[in-house]
Amino acid sequence: MARVETVNGPVELEQLGRTLIHEHFRATDEAMRFQFPHMYDEQAEWEAALADANAVKGHGVQTIVEPSAMFLHRDAAFSKRVADETGLNVILATGVYTYDHLPQPLLNRSEDQVTEIFVHDIETGIQGTDIKAAFIKCAADEPGMTPNVEKIHRAAARASLQTGRPIMAHSRPASGTGLDQMRVFTEEGVDPAKVQVAHTGDTDDLDYIERLLDTGCWIGMDRYGLDIYLPTEQRQATVLALLENGHADRMFLSQDWCSTLDYFPPEIAEQLAATAAANWSMTFLFEQVIPELKERGVTDEQLDQMMVENPKRWLA
Ligand SMILES: [Zn+2]
């Protein structure tokens, strides 16, 4: 039977159960926290992660896919501690989360040399542990497919070809990066069915989404609560339209919640939490989104497809 790597070793796909495909127990800048640790509160971060893990468990979630990579402070030991404390499965990635910047060690290496780094995390383990990456993460955002971003995409593609592991690609629908990302993966020979284009739910442009689906990829409707990119009502209408068009077997529902996020100074973070991200949490799906989708005709079967079956199929 097929198995998937978690922070506690391989788990049967059948054991994953209800899965959130895109959440972060901590998303901070690793250089900032190494140089200026006085700005960070480890104990508060741990408590926030634990509170969220327990809260989603209360909604029947058994597995969290945590697509943190380089520059999002991926920390295998921290994620394992969350899993050990709560019994959740936590699934980690390898990769680089950059919109353009690369540090010298990556600038001065070829695509194939970067591929080797990713393959190490998949075959040997992450950060000196025996925790193996289950997928590869990369990102394209406002700057688009710059040479540095393309290098990471090609390395991700080659690591996928070499190991059979799927890819999750952070995208920016506002500038249509998803299609460009799929072009690069396809040029490298990756089976589109291995690729999940994250944050596709940040747009309600059905024409763009259908064109993306035509490439054969998966799409993440994975930022519920981030009204700053698209309000909930538009996210709901888009998901309903895509379900109507028969795409339940290609979509994931998630929130891209970060139990800790260091992007903003406290006063701005508080302002955002009161306005453009007022509903954003790791449980918003269960408290409001899913009950509302059900009221509007979405079936339990469709929800299971998106939250149980699709994660298994993509990770397999
Ligand atoms: Zn994310």
XYZ file of C-alpha atoms and ligand atoms in Angstrom:
317
model
C 0.000 0.000 0.000
C 1.235 3.482 -0.820
C 2.660 5.508 2.011
C 3.590 9.149 2.544
C 6.420 10.627 4.611
C 5.405 12.555 7.733
C 7.472 14.044 10.562
C 7.032 10.676 12.277
C 7.984 8.518 9.326
C 5.937 6.929 6.567
C 2.173 6.661 7.090
C -0.329 4.686 5.013
C -2.279 7.025 2.738
C -5.468 5.617 4.219
C -4.403 6.951 7.638
C -4.262 10.603 6.532
C -7.977 11.243 6.920
C -9.290 14.800 6.833
C -6.371 16.919 5.634
C -5.630 20.627 5.497
C -3.325 20.917 2.504
C -1.778 24.297 3.256
C -1.247 25.653 6.792
C 1.805 26.872 8.702
C 2.480 26.306 12.400
C 5.012 29.103 12.151
C 6.075 31.366 9.281
C 8.938 33.670 10.117
C 12.095 34.863 8.457
C 14.946 32.624 9.508
C 17.668 35.253 8.940
C 15.758 37.816 11.025
C 15.296 35.434 13.922
C 18.897 34.246 13.833
C 20.247 37.798 13.894
C 17.631 39.523 16.027
C 16.227 36.864 18.352
C 14.989 39.514 20.776
C 12.125 40.144 18.320
C 10.807 36.592 18.711
C 9.061 34.777 21.552
C 9.623 31.026 21.192
C 7.241 30.134 23.995
C 4.400 32.227 22.536
C 5.051 30.672 19.111
C 4.896 27.180 20.547
C 1.662 27.931 22.398
C 0.076 29.415 19.250
C 1.010 26.366 17.175
C -0.261 23.966 19.811
C -3.543 25.847 20.243
C -4.168 25.726 16.475
C -3.242 22.049 16.218
C -5.647 21.163 19.006
C -8.372 23.362 17.534
C -8.273 21.676 14.110
C -8.158 18.258 15.761
C -11.442 19.234 17.378
C -12.839 19.562 13.841
C -11.737 16.073 12.836
C -8.539 17.067 11.057
C -5.941 14.300 11.189
C -3.265 15.678 8.875
C -1.671 19.058 8.234
C 0.454 19.624 5.147
C 2.894 22.377 6.104
C 4.498 23.838 2.963
C 7.172 25.847 4.739
C 10.465 25.971 2.888
C 13.676 27.972 2.981
C 12.793 31.617 3.866
C 9.613 30.571 5.711
C 11.542 29.075 8.603
C 10.826 25.436 7.902
C 11.787 23.721 11.157
C 11.405 19.949 11.166
C 12.002 19.638 14.921
C 9.305 22.216 15.725
C 6.782 20.546 13.406
C 7.579 17.135 14.877
C 7.010 18.515 18.368
C 3.525 19.695 17.278
C 2.812 16.243 15.843
C 4.123 14.432 18.927
C 2.135 16.613 21.312
C -1.174 16.349 19.416
C -1.100 13.118 17.414
C -1.645 14.990 14.134
C 0.231 13.853 11.033
C 2.394 16.713 9.785
C 3.824 16.543 6.279
C 6.797 18.685 5.260
C 8.364 19.946 2.040
C 11.762 20.776 0.691
C 12.311 23.794 -1.544
C 12.849 27.524 -1.550
C 10.149 30.120 -1.018
C 11.433 33.093 -2.951
C 9.874 35.678 -5.259
C 13.310 36.486 -6.693
C 16.148 36.786 -4.153
C 18.549 33.875 -3.865
C 21.534 33.714 -1.515
C 25.033 33.280 -2.973
C 25.205 29.501 -2.334
C 22.186 29.039 -4.614
C 23.107 31.779 -7.117
C 26.425 30.057 -7.723
C 25.018 26.586 -8.175
C 23.467 25.099 -11.304
C 19.880 23.896 -11.507
C 21.123 20.318 -11.171
C 23.143 21.180 -8.075
C 20.064 22.770 -6.486
C 18.121 19.648 -7.468
C 20.608 17.547 -5.470
C 19.944 19.647 -2.371
C 16.194 19.019 -2.653
C 16.703 15.307 -3.321
C 18.813 15.063 -0.151
C 15.843 16.256 1.942
C 13.584 13.732 0.237
C 15.885 10.722 0.415
C 18.090 11.365 3.457
C 16.219 13.787 5.683
C 15.687 17.431 6.613
C 18.065 19.495 8.764
C 20.059 16.529 10.050
C 16.971 14.568 11.100
C 15.586 11.445 9.459
C 12.363 13.364 8.699
C 11.888 13.219 4.945
C 10.257 15.813 2.703
C 7.098 14.524 1.032
C 6.950 17.190 -1.688
C 8.774 20.143 -3.193
C 7.785 23.781 -2.742
C 8.566 26.711 -4.998
C 7.021 30.128 -5.588
C 6.349 32.740 -8.242
C 4.779 36.057 -7.295
C 4.698 39.684 -8.436
C 8.166 39.736 -10.076
C 7.076 36.771 -12.231
C 9.300 34.064 -13.707
C 12.635 35.803 -13.136
C 15.823 33.821 -13.851
C 16.228 33.016 -10.134
C 12.616 31.896 -9.771
C 12.929 29.813 -12.928
C 16.061 28.131 -11.558
C 14.151 27.026 -8.447
C 11.193 25.836 -10.560
C 13.467 23.778 -12.831
C 15.295 22.318 -9.824
C 11.932 21.471 -8.217
C 10.831 19.813 -11.458
C 14.020 17.744 -11.704
C 13.806 16.701 -8.041
C 10.239 15.597 -8.706
C 11.269 13.610 -11.786
C 14.101 11.974 -9.852
C 12.070 11.045 -6.760
C 8.466 10.895 -7.951
C 7.461 13.473 -5.315
C 4.785 16.071 -6.112
C 5.307 19.829 -6.356
C 3.418 22.655 -4.697
C 3.876 25.964 -6.495
C 2.878 29.206 -4.742
C 1.270 31.351 -7.435
C -0.110 34.855 -7.920
C -3.302 34.680 -9.963
C -3.450 38.514 -10.159
C -0.642 38.290 -12.700
C -1.462 34.800 -13.962
C 1.794 33.171 -12.836
C 0.198 29.723 -12.660
C 0.233 29.234 -16.428
C 3.883 30.273 -16.651
C 4.795 27.903 -13.820
C 2.995 25.015 -15.527
C 4.852 25.846 -18.754
C 8.223 25.449 -17.006
C 7.216 22.192 -15.286
C 5.888 20.785 -18.537
C 9.063 21.784 -20.404
C 10.993 19.795 -17.797
C 8.765 16.761 -18.425
C 6.837 16.774 -15.138
C 3.421 15.106 -15.221
C 0.994 18.018 -14.572
C -0.964 15.721 -12.248
C 1.981 15.964 -9.834
C 1.663 19.742 -9.530
C -0.538 21.749 -7.221
C -0.820 25.437 -8.072
C -1.351 27.022 -4.670
C -3.417 30.177 -4.084
C -5.444 29.777 -7.275
C -8.415 30.677 -5.074
C -7.097 34.239 -4.825
C -8.954 34.989 -8.059
C -12.549 34.619 -9.178
C -11.524 34.731 -12.837
C -13.044 31.421 -13.904
C -11.569 31.694 -17.369
C -8.033 31.808 -15.931
C -8.782 28.950 -13.520
C -10.264 26.751 -16.275
C -7.208 27.400 -18.461
C -5.020 26.375 -15.561
C -7.081 23.221 -14.969
C -6.746 22.431 -18.697
C -3.004 21.991 -18.120
C -3.826 19.025 -15.862
C -2.702 20.474 -12.505
C -4.369 20.616 -9.091
C -5.513 23.957 -7.685
C -5.387 25.277 -4.127
C -8.483 27.163 -2.979
C -6.343 27.645 0.034
C -6.466 31.158 1.431
C -9.920 31.342 2.976
C -10.005 34.265 5.382
C -7.406 36.346 3.552
C -9.903 38.932 2.346
C -6.953 41.138 1.491
C -6.493 38.983 -1.632
C -10.141 37.989 -2.224
C -13.163 38.257 0.093
C -14.803 35.080 1.344
C -18.001 35.546 -0.636
C -16.076 35.643 -3.920
C -14.005 32.618 -2.876
C -17.226 30.747 -2.117
C -18.865 31.694 -5.418
C -15.758 30.551 -7.289
C -15.565 27.201 -5.496
C -19.286 26.630 -6.079
C -18.924 27.405 -9.790
C -15.947 25.054 -10.111
C -17.846 22.296 -8.295
C -20.739 22.875 -10.659
C -18.276 22.399 -13.536
C -17.233 19.051 -12.095
C -13.837 19.952 -10.608
C -14.231 18.524 -7.075
C -11.490 16.037 -7.909
C -8.943 18.787 -8.675
C -9.320 21.213 -5.758
C -8.122 21.603 -2.193
C -9.670 23.730 0.550
C -7.337 25.360 3.065
C -6.477 28.697 4.671
C -2.704 29.286 4.483
C -2.988 30.242 8.133
C 0.225 30.973 10.014
C 0.066 30.386 13.763
C 2.896 32.913 13.985
C 3.698 35.370 11.203
C 6.409 38.012 11.543
C 5.725 40.067 8.406
C 4.357 43.134 10.165
C 5.073 45.230 13.239
C 2.479 44.542 15.959
C 0.322 47.622 15.313
C -0.103 46.783 11.603
C -0.693 43.090 12.378
C -3.452 44.089 14.791
C -5.016 46.392 12.225
C -5.008 43.653 9.570
C -6.421 41.134 12.037
C -9.299 43.535 12.619
C -9.952 44.317 8.944
C -8.643 42.573 5.817
C -7.973 39.279 7.594
C -10.628 39.460 10.310
C -11.815 35.861 9.833
C -8.462 34.312 9.039
C -7.629 31.345 11.301
C -6.826 27.630 11.122
C -10.480 26.797 11.855
C -12.376 29.328 9.700
C -13.175 26.593 7.141
C -14.986 24.527 9.742
C -16.666 27.399 11.559
C -18.071 29.230 8.547
C -16.897 28.190 5.079
C -17.915 24.529 5.050
C -21.268 24.983 6.839
C -22.113 27.697 4.290
C -20.995 25.567 1.322
C -23.228 22.762 2.604
C -26.177 25.143 2.906
C -25.558 26.114 -0.708
C -25.720 22.513 -1.890
C -22.209 21.087 -1.579
C -22.418 17.429 -0.580
C -20.429 15.527 2.052
C -19.079 13.442 -0.788
C -17.656 16.526 -2.531
C -16.140 17.759 0.737
C -14.529 14.362 1.369
C -13.221 14.406 -2.168
C -11.487 17.758 -1.577
C -10.284 17.160 1.981
C -9.596 13.412 2.142
C -9.293 11.855 -1.311
C -7.474 14.617 -3.200
C -4.670 14.967 -0.616
C -4.062 11.205 -0.828
C -4.001 11.239 -4.617
C -1.732 14.284 -4.909
C 0.713 13.042 -2.250
C 0.772 9.523 -3.713
Zn 1.687 29.182 2.602
